[in-house]
GROMACS .gro file of C-alpha atoms in nm:
model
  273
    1UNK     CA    1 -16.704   7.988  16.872
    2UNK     CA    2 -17.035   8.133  16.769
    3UNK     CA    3 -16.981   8.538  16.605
    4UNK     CA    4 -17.241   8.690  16.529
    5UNK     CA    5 -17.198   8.972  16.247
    6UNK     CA    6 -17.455   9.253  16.246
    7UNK     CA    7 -17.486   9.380  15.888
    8UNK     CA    8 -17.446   9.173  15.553
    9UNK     CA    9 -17.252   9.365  15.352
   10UNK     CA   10 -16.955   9.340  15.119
   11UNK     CA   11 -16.752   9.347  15.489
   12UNK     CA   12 -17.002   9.158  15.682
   13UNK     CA   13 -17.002   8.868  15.448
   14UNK     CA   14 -16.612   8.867  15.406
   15UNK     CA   15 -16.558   8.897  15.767
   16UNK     CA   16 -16.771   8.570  15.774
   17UNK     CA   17 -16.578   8.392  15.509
   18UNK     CA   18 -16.290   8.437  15.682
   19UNK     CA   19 -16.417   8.308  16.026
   20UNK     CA   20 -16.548   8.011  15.893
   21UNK     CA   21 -16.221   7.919  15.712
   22UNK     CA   22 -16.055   7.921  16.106
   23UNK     CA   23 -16.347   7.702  16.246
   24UNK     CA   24 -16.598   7.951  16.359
   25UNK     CA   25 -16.973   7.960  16.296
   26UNK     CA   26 -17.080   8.312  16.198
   27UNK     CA   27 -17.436   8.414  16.220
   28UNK     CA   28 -17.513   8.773  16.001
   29UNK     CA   29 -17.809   8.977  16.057
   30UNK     CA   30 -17.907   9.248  15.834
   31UNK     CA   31 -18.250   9.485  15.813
   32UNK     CA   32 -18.308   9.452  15.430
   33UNK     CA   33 -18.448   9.194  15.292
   34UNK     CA   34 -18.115   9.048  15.113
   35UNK     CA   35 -17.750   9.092  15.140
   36UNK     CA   36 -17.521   9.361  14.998
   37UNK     CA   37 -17.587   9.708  15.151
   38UNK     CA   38 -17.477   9.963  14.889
   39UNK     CA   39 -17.384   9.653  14.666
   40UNK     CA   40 -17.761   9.681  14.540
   41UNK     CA   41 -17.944   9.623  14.210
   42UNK     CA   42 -18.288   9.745  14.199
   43UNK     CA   43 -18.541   9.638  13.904
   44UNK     CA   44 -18.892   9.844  13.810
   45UNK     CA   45 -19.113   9.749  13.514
   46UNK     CA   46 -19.169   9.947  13.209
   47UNK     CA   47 -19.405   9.931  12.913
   48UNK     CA   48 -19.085   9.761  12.753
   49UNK     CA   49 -18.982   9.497  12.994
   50UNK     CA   50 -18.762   9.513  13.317
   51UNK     CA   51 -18.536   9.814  13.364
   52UNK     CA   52 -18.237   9.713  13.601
   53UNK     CA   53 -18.050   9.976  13.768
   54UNK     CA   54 -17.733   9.902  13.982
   55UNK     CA   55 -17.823  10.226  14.203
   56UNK     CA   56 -17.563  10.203  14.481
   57UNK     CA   57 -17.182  10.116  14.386
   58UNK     CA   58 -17.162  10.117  14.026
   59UNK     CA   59 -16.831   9.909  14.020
   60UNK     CA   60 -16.532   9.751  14.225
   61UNK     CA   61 -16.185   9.853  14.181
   62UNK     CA   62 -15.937   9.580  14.347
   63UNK     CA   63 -15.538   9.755  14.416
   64UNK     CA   64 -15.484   9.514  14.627
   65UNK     CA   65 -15.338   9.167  14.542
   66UNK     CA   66 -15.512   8.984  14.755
   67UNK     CA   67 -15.863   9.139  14.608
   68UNK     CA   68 -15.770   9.112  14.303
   69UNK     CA   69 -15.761   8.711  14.317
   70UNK     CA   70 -16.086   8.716  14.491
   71UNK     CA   71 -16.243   8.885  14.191
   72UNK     CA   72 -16.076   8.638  13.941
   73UNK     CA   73 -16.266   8.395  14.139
   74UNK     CA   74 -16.563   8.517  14.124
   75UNK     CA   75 -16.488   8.592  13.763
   76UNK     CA   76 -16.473   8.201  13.722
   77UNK     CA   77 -16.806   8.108  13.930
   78UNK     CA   78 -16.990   8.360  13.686
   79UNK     CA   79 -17.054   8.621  13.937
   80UNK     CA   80 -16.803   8.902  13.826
   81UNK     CA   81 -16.680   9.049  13.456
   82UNK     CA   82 -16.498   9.375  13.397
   83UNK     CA   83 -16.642   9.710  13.343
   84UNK     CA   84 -16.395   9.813  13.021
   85UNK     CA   85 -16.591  10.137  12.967
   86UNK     CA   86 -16.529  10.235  13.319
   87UNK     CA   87 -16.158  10.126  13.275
   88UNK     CA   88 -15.955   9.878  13.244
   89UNK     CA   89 -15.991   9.822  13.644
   90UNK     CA   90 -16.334   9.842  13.697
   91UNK     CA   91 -16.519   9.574  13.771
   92UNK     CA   92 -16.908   9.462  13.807
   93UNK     CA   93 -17.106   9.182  13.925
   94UNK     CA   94 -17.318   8.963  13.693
   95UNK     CA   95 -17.596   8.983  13.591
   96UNK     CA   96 -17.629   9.256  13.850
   97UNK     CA   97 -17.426   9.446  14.128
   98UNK     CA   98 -17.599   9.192  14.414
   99UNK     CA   99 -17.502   8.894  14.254
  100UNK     CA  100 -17.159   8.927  14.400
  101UNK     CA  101 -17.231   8.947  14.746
  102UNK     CA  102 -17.553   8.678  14.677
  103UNK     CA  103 -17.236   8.457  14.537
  104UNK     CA  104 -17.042   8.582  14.904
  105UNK     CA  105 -17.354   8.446  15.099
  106UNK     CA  106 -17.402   8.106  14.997
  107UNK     CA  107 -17.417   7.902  15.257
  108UNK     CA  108 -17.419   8.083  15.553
  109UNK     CA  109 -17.688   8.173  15.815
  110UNK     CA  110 -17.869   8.457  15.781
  111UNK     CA  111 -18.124   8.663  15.953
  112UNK     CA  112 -18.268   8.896  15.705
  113UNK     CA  113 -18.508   9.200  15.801
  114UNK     CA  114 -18.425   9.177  16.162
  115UNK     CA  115 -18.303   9.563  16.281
  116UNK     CA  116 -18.085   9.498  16.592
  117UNK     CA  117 -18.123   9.784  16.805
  118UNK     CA  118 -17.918   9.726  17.090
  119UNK     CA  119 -17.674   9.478  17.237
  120UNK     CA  120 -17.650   9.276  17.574
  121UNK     CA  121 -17.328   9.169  17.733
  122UNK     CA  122 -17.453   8.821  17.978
  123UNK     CA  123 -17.225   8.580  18.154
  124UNK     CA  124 -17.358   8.299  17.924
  125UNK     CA  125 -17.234   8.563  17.610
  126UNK     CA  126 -17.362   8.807  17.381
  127UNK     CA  127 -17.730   8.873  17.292
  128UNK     CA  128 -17.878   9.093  17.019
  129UNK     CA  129 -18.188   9.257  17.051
  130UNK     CA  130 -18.459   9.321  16.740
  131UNK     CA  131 -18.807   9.401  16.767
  132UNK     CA  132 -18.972   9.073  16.906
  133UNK     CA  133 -18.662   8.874  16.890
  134UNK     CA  134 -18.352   8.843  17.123
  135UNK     CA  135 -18.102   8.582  16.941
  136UNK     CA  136 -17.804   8.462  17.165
  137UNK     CA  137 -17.553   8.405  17.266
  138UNK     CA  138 -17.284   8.441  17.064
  139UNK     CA  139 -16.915   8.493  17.178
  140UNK     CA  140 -16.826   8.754  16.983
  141UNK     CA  141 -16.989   9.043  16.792
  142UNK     CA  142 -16.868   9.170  16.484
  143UNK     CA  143 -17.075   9.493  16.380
  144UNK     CA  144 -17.022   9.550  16.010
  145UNK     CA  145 -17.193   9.863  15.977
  146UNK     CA  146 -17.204  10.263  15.866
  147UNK     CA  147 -17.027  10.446  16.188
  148UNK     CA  148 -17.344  10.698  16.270
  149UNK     CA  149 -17.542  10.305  16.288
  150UNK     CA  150 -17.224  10.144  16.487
  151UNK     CA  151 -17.199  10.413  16.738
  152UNK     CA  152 -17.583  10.386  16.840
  153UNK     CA  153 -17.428   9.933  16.961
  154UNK     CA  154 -17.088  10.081  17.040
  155UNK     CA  155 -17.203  10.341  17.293
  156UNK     CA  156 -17.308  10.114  17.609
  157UNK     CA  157 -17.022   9.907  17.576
  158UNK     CA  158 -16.741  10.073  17.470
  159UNK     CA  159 -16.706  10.429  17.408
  160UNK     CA  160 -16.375  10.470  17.268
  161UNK     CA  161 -16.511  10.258  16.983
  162UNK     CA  162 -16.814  10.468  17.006
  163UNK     CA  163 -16.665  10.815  17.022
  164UNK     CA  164 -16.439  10.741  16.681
  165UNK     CA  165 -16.756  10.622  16.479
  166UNK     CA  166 -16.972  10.952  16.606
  167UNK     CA  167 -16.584  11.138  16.434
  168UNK     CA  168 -16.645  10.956  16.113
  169UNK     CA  169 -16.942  11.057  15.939
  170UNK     CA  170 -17.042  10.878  15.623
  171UNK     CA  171 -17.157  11.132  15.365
  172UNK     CA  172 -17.516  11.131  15.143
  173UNK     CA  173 -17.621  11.043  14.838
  174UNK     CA  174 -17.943  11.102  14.670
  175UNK     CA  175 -17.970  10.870  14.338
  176UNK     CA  176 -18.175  10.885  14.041
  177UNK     CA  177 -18.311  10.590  13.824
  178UNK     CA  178 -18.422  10.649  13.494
  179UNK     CA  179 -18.515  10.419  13.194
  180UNK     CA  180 -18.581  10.538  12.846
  181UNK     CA  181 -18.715  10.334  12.494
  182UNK     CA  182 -18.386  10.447  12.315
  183UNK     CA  183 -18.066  10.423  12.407
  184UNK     CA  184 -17.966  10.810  12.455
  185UNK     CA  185 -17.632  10.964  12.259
  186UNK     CA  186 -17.349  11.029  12.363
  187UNK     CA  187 -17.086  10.786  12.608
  188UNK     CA  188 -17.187  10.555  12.868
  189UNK     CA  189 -17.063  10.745  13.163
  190UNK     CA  190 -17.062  11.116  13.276
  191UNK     CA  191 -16.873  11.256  13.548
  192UNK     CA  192 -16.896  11.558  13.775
  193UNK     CA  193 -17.169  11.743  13.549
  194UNK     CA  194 -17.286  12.044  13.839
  195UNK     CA  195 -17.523  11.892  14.084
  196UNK     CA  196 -17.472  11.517  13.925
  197UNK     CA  197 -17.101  11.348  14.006
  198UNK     CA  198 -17.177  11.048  13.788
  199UNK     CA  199 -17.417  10.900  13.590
  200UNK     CA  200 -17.367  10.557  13.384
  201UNK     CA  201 -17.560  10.310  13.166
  202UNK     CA  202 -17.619  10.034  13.321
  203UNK     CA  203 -17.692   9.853  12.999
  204UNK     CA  204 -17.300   9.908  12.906
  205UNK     CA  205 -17.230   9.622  13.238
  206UNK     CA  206 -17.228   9.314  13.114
  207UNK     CA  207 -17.492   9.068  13.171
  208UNK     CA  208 -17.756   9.328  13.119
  209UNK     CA  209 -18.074   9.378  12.868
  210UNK     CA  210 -18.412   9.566  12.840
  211UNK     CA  211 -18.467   9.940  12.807
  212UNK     CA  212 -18.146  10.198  12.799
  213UNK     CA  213 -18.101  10.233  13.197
  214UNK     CA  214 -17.912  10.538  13.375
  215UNK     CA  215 -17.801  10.532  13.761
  216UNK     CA  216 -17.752  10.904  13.820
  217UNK     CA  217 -17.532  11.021  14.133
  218UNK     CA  218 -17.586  11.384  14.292
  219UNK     CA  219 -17.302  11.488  14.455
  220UNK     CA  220 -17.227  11.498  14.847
  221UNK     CA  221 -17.278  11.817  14.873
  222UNK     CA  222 -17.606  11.824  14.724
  223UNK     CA  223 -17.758  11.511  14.884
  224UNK     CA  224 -17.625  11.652  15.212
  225UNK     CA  225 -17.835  12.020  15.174
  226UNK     CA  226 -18.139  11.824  15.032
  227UNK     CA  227 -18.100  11.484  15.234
  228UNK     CA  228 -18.472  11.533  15.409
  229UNK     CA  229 -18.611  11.671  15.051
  230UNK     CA  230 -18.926  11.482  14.927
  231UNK     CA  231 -18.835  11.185  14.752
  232UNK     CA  232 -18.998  11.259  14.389
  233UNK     CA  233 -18.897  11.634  14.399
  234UNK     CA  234 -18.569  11.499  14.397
  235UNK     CA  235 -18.605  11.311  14.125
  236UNK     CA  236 -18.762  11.557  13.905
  237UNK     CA  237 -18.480  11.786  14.010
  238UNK     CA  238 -18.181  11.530  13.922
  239UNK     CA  239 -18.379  11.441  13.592
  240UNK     CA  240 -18.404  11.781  13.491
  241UNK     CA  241 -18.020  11.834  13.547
  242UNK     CA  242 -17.947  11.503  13.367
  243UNK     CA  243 -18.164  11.569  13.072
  244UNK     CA  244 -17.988  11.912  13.040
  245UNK     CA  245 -17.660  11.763  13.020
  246UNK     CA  246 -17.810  11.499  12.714
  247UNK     CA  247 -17.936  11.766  12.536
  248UNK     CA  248 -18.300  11.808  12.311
  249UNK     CA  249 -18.264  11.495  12.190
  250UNK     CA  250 -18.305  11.342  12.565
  251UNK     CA  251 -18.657  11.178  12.522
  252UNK     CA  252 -18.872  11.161  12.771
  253UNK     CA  253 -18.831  10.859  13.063
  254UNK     CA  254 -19.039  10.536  13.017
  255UNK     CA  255 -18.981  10.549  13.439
  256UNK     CA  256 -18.786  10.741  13.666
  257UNK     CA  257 -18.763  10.741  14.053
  258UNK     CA  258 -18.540  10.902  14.382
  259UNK     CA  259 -18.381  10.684  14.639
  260UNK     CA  260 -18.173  10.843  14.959
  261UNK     CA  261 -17.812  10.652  15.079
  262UNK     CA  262 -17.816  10.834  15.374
  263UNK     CA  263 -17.493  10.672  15.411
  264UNK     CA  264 -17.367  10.644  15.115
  265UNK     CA  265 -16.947  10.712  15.102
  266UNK     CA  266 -16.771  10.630  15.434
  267UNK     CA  267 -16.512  10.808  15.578
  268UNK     CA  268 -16.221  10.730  15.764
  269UNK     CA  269 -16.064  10.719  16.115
  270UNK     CA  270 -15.693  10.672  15.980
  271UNK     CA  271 -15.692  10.388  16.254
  272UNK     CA  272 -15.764  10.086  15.997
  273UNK     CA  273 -16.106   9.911  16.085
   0.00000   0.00000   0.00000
């Protein structure tokens, strides 16, 4: 069987371990230009060398068993460490956030930067559509996605599917990324500061090296009243709240930028997947 698997995620690219292991050939297709959805690392240069900001999930927490093997795997290929300032059950890729689900990928086929937009049930099978593209068929679709992008697929083919995805909202995130020359005082991670629900060094991750890095959270209910705010008003907003919180001895940032998760923290249906 031929599946393809729209999205290339953490889920996407387990779902596709898994149906390779039975026999099947999975396909994944994903608009970004690499693999791992909010499992993202983004680096920006400075007058000081490469910042490096993990600026979606900051770590991985594995309670189940079955998880927890899979990270003491990728422990042993290099891709994984813990997080001990983030507890002793926190866990990170290495040397960045993407270079666990880049370790997940190897191997398999996929179609980066290709948005599929809509799907097409044939008697020869499956087809996705993308701008200038149809690729099919396959004879199965798994769509791996945020529910508010799965409902737009679901809804011409099955709207049960499609009526619990439009019922499970993901919520917002705006995130700042800052770099300074110094490291700044005080710990390695803040939590639930006004306006900011976490902000954490990336430099404390192991793996990691040039100038003192901060991924800075705003809370949901923040992002959600200033999700359509201009990008870099945003940030000057967050890095004002942030540098608050240090103090006067909070220097000013070598860099500092905005970017939106519009669907950042996913909710649930209580019906499993």
């Amino acid at each position: 069987m031929k599946v393809a698997i729209i999205g290339a995620g953490m889920s996407g690219l387990a779902c596709a371990a898994v149906l390779a292991e039975h026999g099947l050939e999975p396909h994944l297709f994903d608009k970004s230009r690499g693999v791992g959805g909010r499992m993202a690392t983004r680096r920006i240069e400075t007058t000081l060398g490469t910042a490096t900001f993990d600026h979606g999930a900051q770590c991985l927490v594995a309670h189940d068993a079955a998880f927890q093997d899979e990270l003491r795997r990728w422990r042993l290929a290099g891709a994984a460490a813990p997080w001990p300032v983030a507890g002793g059950d926190a866990w990170v890729g290495v040397p960045a956030t993407n270079s666990i689900p880049k370790h997940m990928a190897d191997g398999f086929a996929i179609s980066f930067e290709t948005h599929v937009h809509s799907l097409a049930r044939r008697p020869s099978g499956w087809f996705l559509q993308s701008v200038g593209r149809i690729a099919g068929p396959y004879d199965a679709v798994v769509i791996a996605l945020p529910a508010e992008q799965a409902a737009a697929l679901l809804g011409m083919h099955c709207l049960s599917m499609a009526r619990v995805a439009v019922e499970t909202p993901s919520t917002p995130c705006w995130t700042l990324m800052c770099a300074f020359a110094e490291p700044l005082p005080g710990p390695s991670i803040l939590q639930d500061r006004g306006i900011i629900a976490w902000a954490a060094r990336n430099n404390s991750k192991a793996g990691r090296d040039g100038p003192d890095a901060w991924t800075v959270h705003a809370t949901a209910d923040w992002s959600s009243q200033h999700l359509e705010e201009d990008k870099e008003a945003v940030a000057a907003t967050l890095l004002d709240h942030f540098t608050r919180i240090i103090g006067t001895r909070c220097p000013d940032p070598l860099v500092h930028t905005a970017h939106r998760w519009r669907f950042a923290l996913a909710s649930t249906s209580g019906r499993g997947a």
